[in-house]
């Protein structure tokens, strides 16, 4: 069985390196090999044997790691641990990055629940699914930072090569819950809950959830809805309760008792409240934004000018060209590069003009971003954000989910984070100059939004 796994990995490897791409496809191929050759050992269990789920809380829930197959040589173990080490993360087809530890731990809990496996009991009671995916990591992060020092959530990051991802670099100071951990935790909770209800082969589960092998550009994978679905599964009140319960359990576990020895119960409750509130705001209520380095942006030309926040306005555009909405990470990234080339090489601008661009794949794409003056609305670039929908919306509309991405997520998030004034003004590009932008249909739509004048 192990030799079969190594053969799968070597076939996937980049020529000359011997290393498989750190992509979800590689993980699914491992799962398929295990399911067909070793039904008594699952990939989540193999990951635990290689160091995933190594925290004290996770081990208390799932037990000590299983014994691994017969000893292998250094190079053989290197191939397996390349994908399954304790901090492993992979790129998934929707362009997001997912940590495998919480994902596979949640899947394992779901499998064991479906089989009626007796989980250990704790006082106070905790939900094993949330304990191994999110609540231990989240509670510990905010507990360690309660003095005001250190990051608690984020940052995101970028891969060296989206076609053959090997190295992932964070875009800011690290925290115990970077974006990859948050994504893996949400996916692990969602997929674990699904498995607990109805067993399904893991390879099929992951292929369906992440949209792997899908051949149509009109279909969004379930993973692009992770923030919405996690918010439905676990609202902020439930998350707060589970984080507080997990911290109280950690107080009772010998390895972590010292961490909470001098923390009063009311402070534990306050830590849980902050953790649930901040996680929900950042990863459920705010939209996901693909950073420039992930869509392949060229460097900015010249010196960017800083915006003075909060801004007072938002200007809605459509790109017109590309005229068709983009429905996948690859097509949206391609559209971003095309627009940037046109703006820089034809129009002579320093960069892509928009602050943010809206794909129909469930993601926003960073243009100039939150902090730099754009080139989207002549005469008003320093006064507001320019948000462009990919497509021509003269006679049609973006789909309802894509409309909601800006109306219900981006705008409230910008207000809540202090980047946009609470009584901001929303306008279509045509109101500020001689243009048909953002198209008749989209202009009529934004006329119904809060802040439109």
Coordinates of C-alpha atoms in Angstrom, one line a residue:
X1 CA 0.0 0.0 0.0
X2 CA 2.8 2.5 0.9
X3 CA 4.6 1.7 -2.3
X4 CA 1.4 2.4 -4.2
X5 CA 1.1 5.8 -2.4
X6 CA 4.7 6.7 -3.3
X7 CA 4.1 5.8 -6.9
X8 CA 1.1 8.1 -7.0
X9 CA 3.1 10.9 -5.5
X10 CA 6.1 10.4 -7.9
X11 CA 3.8 10.4 -11.0
X12 CA 2.4 13.8 -9.8
X13 CA 5.8 15.3 -9.1
X14 CA 7.4 18.3 -10.8
X15 CA 10.1 17.1 -13.2
X16 CA 13.5 17.4 -11.6
X17 CA 12.2 17.9 -8.0
X18 CA 10.5 14.7 -7.1
X19 CA 7.9 16.7 -5.2
X20 CA 4.2 16.6 -6.0
X21 CA 2.3 19.9 -6.4
X22 CA 0.8 21.1 -3.2
X23 CA -2.6 21.1 -4.7
X24 CA -5.9 19.4 -3.6
X25 CA -5.6 17.1 -6.7
X26 CA -2.5 15.5 -5.1
X27 CA -4.4 15.0 -1.8
X28 CA -7.4 13.4 -3.6
X29 CA -5.1 11.0 -5.5
X30 CA -3.7 9.9 -2.2
X31 CA -7.2 9.3 -0.8
X32 CA -8.2 7.3 -3.8
X33 CA -5.1 5.1 -3.5
X34 CA -5.8 4.5 0.2
X35 CA -9.5 3.8 -0.4
X36 CA -8.7 1.2 -3.0
X37 CA -5.5 -0.4 -1.4
X38 CA -5.8 0.0 2.4
X39 CA -9.4 0.4 3.6
X40 CA -8.2 0.1 7.2
X41 CA -6.1 3.3 7.1
X42 CA -7.7 6.6 6.0
X43 CA -5.9 9.7 4.9
X44 CA -7.0 11.6 8.0
X45 CA -5.4 8.9 10.2
X46 CA -2.2 8.9 8.1
X47 CA -2.0 12.7 8.4
X48 CA -2.3 12.4 12.2
X49 CA 0.4 9.8 12.2
X50 CA 2.6 12.3 10.4
X51 CA 2.0 15.1 12.9
X52 CA -1.3 16.7 12.0
X53 CA -3.8 17.1 14.9
X54 CA -0.8 17.4 17.3
X55 CA -2.3 19.9 19.7
X56 CA -3.3 18.7 23.2
X57 CA -7.0 19.4 22.6
X58 CA -7.1 17.5 19.3
X59 CA -5.4 14.5 20.8
X60 CA -7.7 14.5 23.7
X61 CA -10.7 14.3 21.3
X62 CA -9.3 11.8 18.7
X63 CA -6.7 10.0 20.8
X64 CA -3.0 9.3 20.1
X65 CA -2.0 9.0 16.5
X66 CA -2.3 5.6 14.9
X67 CA 0.7 3.5 14.1
X68 CA 2.0 4.1 10.6
X69 CA 2.9 1.5 8.0
X70 CA 6.3 -0.2 8.0
X71 CA 9.4 2.0 8.2
X72 CA 10.4 3.8 5.0
X73 CA 13.5 5.4 3.9
X74 CA 14.2 9.1 4.2
X75 CA 13.2 10.0 0.7
X76 CA 10.0 8.0 0.9
X77 CA 8.9 9.7 4.1
X78 CA 9.9 13.0 2.6
X79 CA 7.3 12.5 -0.2
X80 CA 4.5 11.7 2.2
X81 CA 5.3 14.4 4.7
X82 CA 5.6 17.0 1.9
X83 CA 1.8 16.9 1.7
X84 CA 0.8 15.7 5.1
X85 CA 3.1 17.4 7.7
X86 CA 1.5 19.2 10.6
X87 CA 1.5 22.7 8.9
X88 CA 0.7 21.5 5.4
X89 CA -1.6 23.6 3.2
X90 CA -2.7 23.2 -0.3
X91 CA -4.1 25.3 -3.1
X92 CA -7.7 24.4 -4.1
X93 CA -9.4 25.1 -7.5
X94 CA -11.3 28.2 -6.3
X95 CA -8.0 29.9 -5.7
X96 CA -8.1 29.7 -1.9
X97 CA -5.5 28.0 0.3
X98 CA -6.6 25.3 2.8
X99 CA -4.7 23.9 5.8
X100 CA -5.0 20.2 5.8
X101 CA -4.8 19.7 9.6
X102 CA -8.2 21.0 10.5
X103 CA -9.8 19.9 7.3
X104 CA -8.8 16.2 7.8
X105 CA -9.4 16.3 11.5
X106 CA -13.0 17.5 10.9
X107 CA -13.4 14.8 8.3
X108 CA -12.2 12.1 10.7
X109 CA -14.7 13.3 13.4
X110 CA -17.5 13.1 10.8
X111 CA -16.5 9.6 9.8
X112 CA -16.3 8.4 13.4
X113 CA -19.7 10.0 14.2
X114 CA -21.3 8.1 11.3
X115 CA -19.8 4.9 12.7
X116 CA -21.1 5.6 16.3
X117 CA -17.5 5.9 17.6
X118 CA -17.6 6.8 21.4
X119 CA -15.9 10.2 21.8
X120 CA -14.5 11.0 25.2
X121 CA -16.7 13.1 27.5
X122 CA -15.5 16.4 28.9
X123 CA -16.7 18.9 31.5
X124 CA -18.0 21.2 30.3
X125 CA -19.2 19.3 27.2
X126 CA -17.6 20.3 23.9
X127 CA -18.5 19.4 20.3
X128 CA -15.7 17.2 19.0
X129 CA -16.1 18.5 15.4
X130 CA -15.6 22.1 16.4
X131 CA -12.9 21.3 18.9
X132 CA -10.6 19.7 16.3
X133 CA -11.3 22.3 13.6
X134 CA -11.6 25.8 15.0
X135 CA -12.3 26.3 18.7
X136 CA -9.0 25.2 20.2
X137 CA -6.9 27.2 17.7
X138 CA -9.2 30.2 17.9
X139 CA -9.4 30.2 21.7
X140 CA -5.7 29.8 22.2
X141 CA -4.9 32.5 19.7
X142 CA -7.0 35.1 21.5
X143 CA -5.9 33.8 24.9
X144 CA -2.2 34.4 24.1
X145 CA -2.9 37.9 22.7
X146 CA -5.2 39.1 25.6
X147 CA -2.5 41.5 26.7
X148 CA -2.7 43.3 23.3
X149 CA 0.4 41.8 21.8
X150 CA 0.5 39.8 18.6
X151 CA -1.8 39.1 15.7
X152 CA -4.9 36.9 16.4
X153 CA -6.2 36.2 12.8
X154 CA -4.7 36.1 9.4
X155 CA -2.8 36.9 7.2
X156 CA -3.4 35.5 3.8
X157 CA -0.6 34.5 1.5
X158 CA 0.5 33.6 -2.0
X159 CA 1.9 30.6 -3.8
X160 CA 5.1 30.7 -5.9
X161 CA 3.3 29.1 -8.8
X162 CA -0.5 28.5 -9.1
X163 CA 0.1 25.7 -11.7
X164 CA 2.7 23.9 -9.6
X165 CA 2.4 25.3 -6.0
X166 CA 5.3 24.4 -3.8
X167 CA 6.0 27.4 -1.5
X168 CA 3.5 29.5 0.3
X169 CA 4.4 32.9 1.7
X170 CA 2.4 34.9 4.2
X171 CA 1.6 38.5 3.4
X172 CA 2.1 39.8 7.0
X173 CA 2.9 39.0 10.6
X174 CA 1.8 35.4 11.3
X175 CA -0.9 34.5 13.8
X176 CA -2.1 31.1 15.1
X177 CA -5.1 31.3 12.8
X178 CA -3.9 32.5 9.4
X179 CA -6.4 32.5 6.5
X180 CA -5.4 28.9 5.5
X181 CA -6.2 27.6 9.0
X182 CA -9.5 29.5 8.9
X183 CA -10.4 28.0 5.5
X184 CA -9.4 24.5 6.6
X185 CA -11.3 24.8 9.8
X186 CA -14.5 26.0 8.1
X187 CA -14.2 23.3 5.4
X188 CA -13.4 20.6 8.0
X189 CA -16.5 21.6 10.1
X190 CA -18.8 21.6 7.0
X191 CA -17.5 18.4 5.5
X192 CA -17.4 16.7 8.9
X193 CA -21.0 17.6 9.5
X194 CA -22.0 16.2 6.1
X195 CA -20.1 13.0 6.7
X196 CA -21.8 12.4 10.0
X197 CA -25.1 12.4 8.3
X198 CA -24.3 10.2 5.3
X199 CA -21.0 8.4 4.7
X200 CA -19.4 9.1 1.3
X201 CA -16.0 8.1 -0.2
X202 CA -13.6 10.8 0.8
X203 CA -12.2 11.3 -2.7
X204 CA -15.8 11.9 -4.0
X205 CA -16.5 14.2 -1.2
X206 CA -13.5 16.4 -1.9
X207 CA -14.0 16.4 -5.6
X208 CA -17.6 17.5 -5.3
X209 CA -16.9 20.1 -2.6
X210 CA -13.9 21.7 -4.4
X211 CA -15.2 21.4 -7.9
X212 CA -12.4 19.3 -9.2
X213 CA -12.7 17.9 -12.7
X214 CA -15.6 20.3 -13.4
X215 CA -15.6 21.3 -17.1
X216 CA -18.2 24.1 -17.1
X217 CA -17.4 27.7 -16.4
X218 CA -20.9 28.4 -15.2
X219 CA -20.7 26.4 -11.9
X220 CA -19.3 27.6 -8.6
X221 CA -17.8 25.0 -6.4
X222 CA -19.3 24.6 -2.9
X223 CA -16.0 25.7 -1.4
X224 CA -16.6 29.3 -2.7
X225 CA -19.7 29.4 -0.3
X226 CA -17.7 28.3 2.8
X227 CA -18.2 31.6 4.6
X228 CA -21.9 31.7 4.1
X229 CA -22.4 28.0 4.9
X230 CA -20.2 28.1 8.0
X231 CA -22.2 31.1 9.3
X232 CA -25.3 29.0 8.9
X233 CA -23.8 26.0 10.6
X234 CA -22.2 28.0 13.5
X235 CA -23.4 31.5 14.3
X236 CA -21.4 33.8 16.5
X237 CA -23.3 32.8 19.7
X238 CA -22.7 29.1 19.2
X239 CA -19.1 29.8 18.3
X240 CA -18.6 31.8 21.5
X241 CA -20.1 29.0 23.6
X242 CA -17.9 26.4 22.0
X243 CA -14.7 28.5 22.4
X244 CA -15.4 29.2 26.0
X245 CA -16.1 25.5 26.7
X246 CA -12.9 24.5 24.9
X247 CA -10.9 26.9 27.0
X248 CA -12.4 25.5 30.2
X249 CA -11.5 22.0 29.0
X250 CA -7.9 23.1 28.2
X251 CA -7.7 24.4 31.8
X252 CA -8.4 20.9 33.0
X253 CA -6.0 19.1 30.7
X254 CA -2.6 18.6 32.4
X255 CA -0.5 19.7 29.4
X256 CA -2.4 23.0 29.1
X257 CA -3.4 23.7 32.6
X258 CA -0.5 26.1 33.2
X259 CA -1.6 28.3 30.2
X260 CA -4.9 29.2 32.0
X261 CA -3.8 28.9 35.6
X262 CA -4.1 32.7 36.3
X263 CA -7.0 33.4 33.9
X264 CA -10.3 34.1 35.8
X265 CA -13.5 32.6 34.5
X266 CA -14.9 36.0 33.5
X267 CA -11.7 36.6 31.5
X268 CA -12.1 33.3 29.7
X269 CA -15.6 34.3 28.8
X270 CA -14.4 37.7 27.5
X271 CA -11.7 36.0 25.4
X272 CA -14.3 33.6 23.9
X273 CA -16.5 36.6 23.1
X274 CA -13.8 38.5 21.3
X275 CA -12.6 35.4 19.4
X276 CA -16.1 34.6 18.1
X277 CA -16.9 38.2 17.3
X278 CA -13.6 38.9 15.4
X279 CA -13.6 35.6 13.5
X280 CA -17.2 36.0 12.4
X281 CA -16.6 39.6 11.2
X282 CA -13.4 38.7 9.3
X283 CA -14.3 35.3 7.9
X284 CA -18.1 35.2 7.7
X285 CA -19.4 38.7 7.3
X286 CA -16.6 40.1 5.2
X287 CA -16.0 38.8 1.6
X288 CA -12.9 36.9 0.5
X289 CA -10.5 39.0 -1.5
X290 CA -7.9 37.4 -3.8
X291 CA -4.6 39.3 -3.3
X292 CA -2.6 40.7 -6.3
X293 CA 0.1 38.1 -6.1
X294 CA -2.4 35.3 -6.6
X295 CA -3.9 36.7 -9.8
X296 CA -0.4 37.5 -11.2
X297 CA -0.4 41.3 -11.0
X298 CA 2.4 43.2 -12.6
X299 CA 4.2 45.7 -10.3
X300 CA 2.8 49.2 -9.8
X301 CA 4.5 51.8 -11.9
X302 CA 5.6 54.8 -10.1
X303 CA 4.8 55.7 -6.5
X304 CA 1.2 55.0 -5.3
X305 CA -0.7 57.8 -3.4
X306 CA -2.3 56.9 -0.1
X307 CA -6.0 57.4 0.5
X308 CA -7.2 59.2 3.6
X309 CA -9.7 56.9 5.4
X310 CA -12.5 56.6 5.9
X311 CA -13.7 57.4 2.4
X312 CA -17.1 58.9 1.7
X313 CA -18.1 57.3 -1.6
X314 CA -18.2 54.1 -3.6
X315 CA -18.5 54.1 -7.4
X316 CA -19.9 51.0 -9.2
X317 CA -18.6 50.1 -12.6
X318 CA -18.8 47.2 -15.1
X319 CA -15.7 46.3 -17.0
X320 CA -17.6 46.1 -20.4
X321 CA -14.5 44.3 -21.7
X322 CA -14.2 41.5 -20.7
X323 CA -17.9 41.4 -21.6
X324 CA -18.6 38.0 -20.1
X325 CA -18.6 37.4 -16.4
X326 CA -15.8 35.1 -15.1
X327 CA -16.9 32.0 -13.1
X328 CA -13.7 30.5 -12.0
X329 CA -10.4 31.5 -10.3
X330 CA -8.4 30.9 -13.5
X331 CA -10.8 32.9 -15.8
X332 CA -11.1 35.8 -13.3
X333 CA -7.3 35.9 -12.8
X334 CA -6.9 36.0 -16.6
X335 CA -9.4 38.8 -16.8
X336 CA -7.5 40.8 -14.1
X337 CA -4.2 40.4 -16.0
X338 CA -5.9 41.5 -19.2
X339 CA -7.4 44.6 -17.7
X340 CA -4.1 45.5 -16.0
X341 CA -2.2 45.3 -19.3
X342 CA -4.8 47.5 -21.0
X343 CA -4.8 50.1 -18.2
X344 CA -1.0 50.2 -18.1
X345 CA 0.1 49.7 -21.7
X346 CA -2.8 51.4 -23.6
X347 CA -4.1 54.0 -21.2
X348 CA -0.7 54.7 -19.6
X349 CA -1.9 54.3 -16.0
X350 CA 0.2 53.2 -13.2
X351 CA -1.8 50.1 -12.5
X352 CA -5.2 48.5 -12.9
X353 CA -7.7 51.3 -12.2
X354 CA -10.2 49.7 -9.9
X355 CA -9.9 49.4 -6.2
X356 CA -11.6 46.0 -6.3
X357 CA -13.0 43.8 -9.1
X358 CA -15.9 41.4 -8.6
X359 CA -15.9 38.0 -10.2
X360 CA -18.9 35.7 -10.5
X361 CA -16.8 33.0 -8.8
X362 CA -17.6 34.2 -5.3
X363 CA -14.5 36.3 -4.9
X364 CA -13.4 39.9 -5.0
X365 CA -10.0 40.6 -6.6
X366 CA -7.7 43.2 -5.2
X367 CA -6.8 46.0 -7.6
X368 CA -5.5 49.2 -5.9
X369 CA -7.0 47.9 -2.7
X370 CA -8.1 49.6 0.5
X371 CA -5.3 52.1 0.9
X372 CA -4.2 53.5 -2.5
X373 CA -5.7 56.0 -4.9
X374 CA -7.2 54.4 -8.0
X375 CA -7.9 55.4 -11.5
X376 CA -11.6 54.6 -11.9
X377 CA -13.7 57.7 -11.6
X378 CA -12.0 60.9 -13.0
X379 CA -12.0 63.7 -10.5
X380 CA -13.1 61.4 -7.7
X381 CA -10.4 58.8 -7.4
X382 CA -9.2 60.1 -4.0
X383 CA -12.8 60.4 -2.6
X384 CA -14.1 56.8 -3.1
X385 CA -13.5 53.2 -3.9
X386 CA -14.0 52.0 -7.5
X387 CA -15.6 48.6 -7.6
X388 CA -15.9 46.9 -11.0
X389 CA -18.1 43.9 -11.9
X390 CA -16.5 41.7 -14.6
X391 CA -18.8 41.7 -17.6
X392 CA -21.2 43.9 -19.7
X393 CA -24.3 44.6 -17.7
X394 CA -26.1 46.8 -20.1
X395 CA -29.0 44.4 -20.6
X396 CA -28.4 41.6 -18.0
X397 CA -27.5 41.4 -14.3
X398 CA -24.8 39.6 -12.4
X399 CA -26.3 36.6 -10.6
X400 CA -27.8 37.3 -7.2
X401 CA -24.9 35.9 -5.2
X402 CA -22.5 38.1 -7.1
X403 CA -24.7 41.2 -6.4
X404 CA -24.8 40.3 -2.7
X405 CA -21.0 40.0 -2.6
X406 CA -20.8 43.8 -2.8
X407 CA -24.1 44.9 -1.4
X408 CA -24.3 42.7 1.6
X409 CA -20.7 41.9 2.4
X410 CA -18.1 44.4 0.9
X411 CA -19.9 47.6 1.8
X412 CA -20.9 46.7 5.4
X413 CA -17.4 45.3 6.0
X414 CA -15.8 48.5 4.7
X415 CA -17.9 50.5 7.1
X416 CA -17.3 48.2 10.1
X417 CA -13.5 48.2 9.6
X418 CA -13.3 52.0 9.3
X419 CA -12.4 52.2 5.6
X420 CA -15.8 53.7 4.5
X421 CA -17.9 56.3 6.3
X422 CA -21.0 55.0 7.9
X423 CA -23.2 57.4 5.8
X424 CA -21.3 56.8 2.5
X425 CA -22.7 57.7 -0.9
X426 CA -23.1 55.0 -3.5
X427 CA -23.1 56.1 -7.2
X428 CA -22.8 54.6 -10.6
X429 CA -19.9 55.7 -12.8
X430 CA -22.3 57.4 -15.2
X431 CA -23.4 59.8 -12.6
X432 CA -19.8 61.2 -12.4
X433 CA -19.0 61.5 -16.1
X434 CA -20.0 60.9 -19.7
X435 CA -20.3 57.1 -19.8
X436 CA -22.9 54.4 -19.9
X437 CA -21.0 52.5 -17.2
X438 CA -22.1 50.4 -15.2
X439 CA -24.7 49.5 -17.8
X440 CA -28.4 50.1 -17.7
X441 CA -29.4 46.9 -15.9
X442 CA -26.7 47.2 -13.2
X443 CA -27.4 50.9 -12.7
X444 CA -31.1 50.2 -12.1
X445 CA -30.1 47.5 -9.6
X446 CA -27.7 49.6 -7.5
X447 CA -30.5 52.3 -7.4
X448 CA -32.1 50.0 -4.8
X449 CA -29.0 49.7 -2.6
X450 CA -28.5 51.5 0.7
X451 CA -26.5 54.7 0.2
X452 CA -27.5 55.3 -3.4
X453 CA -28.0 58.9 -4.4

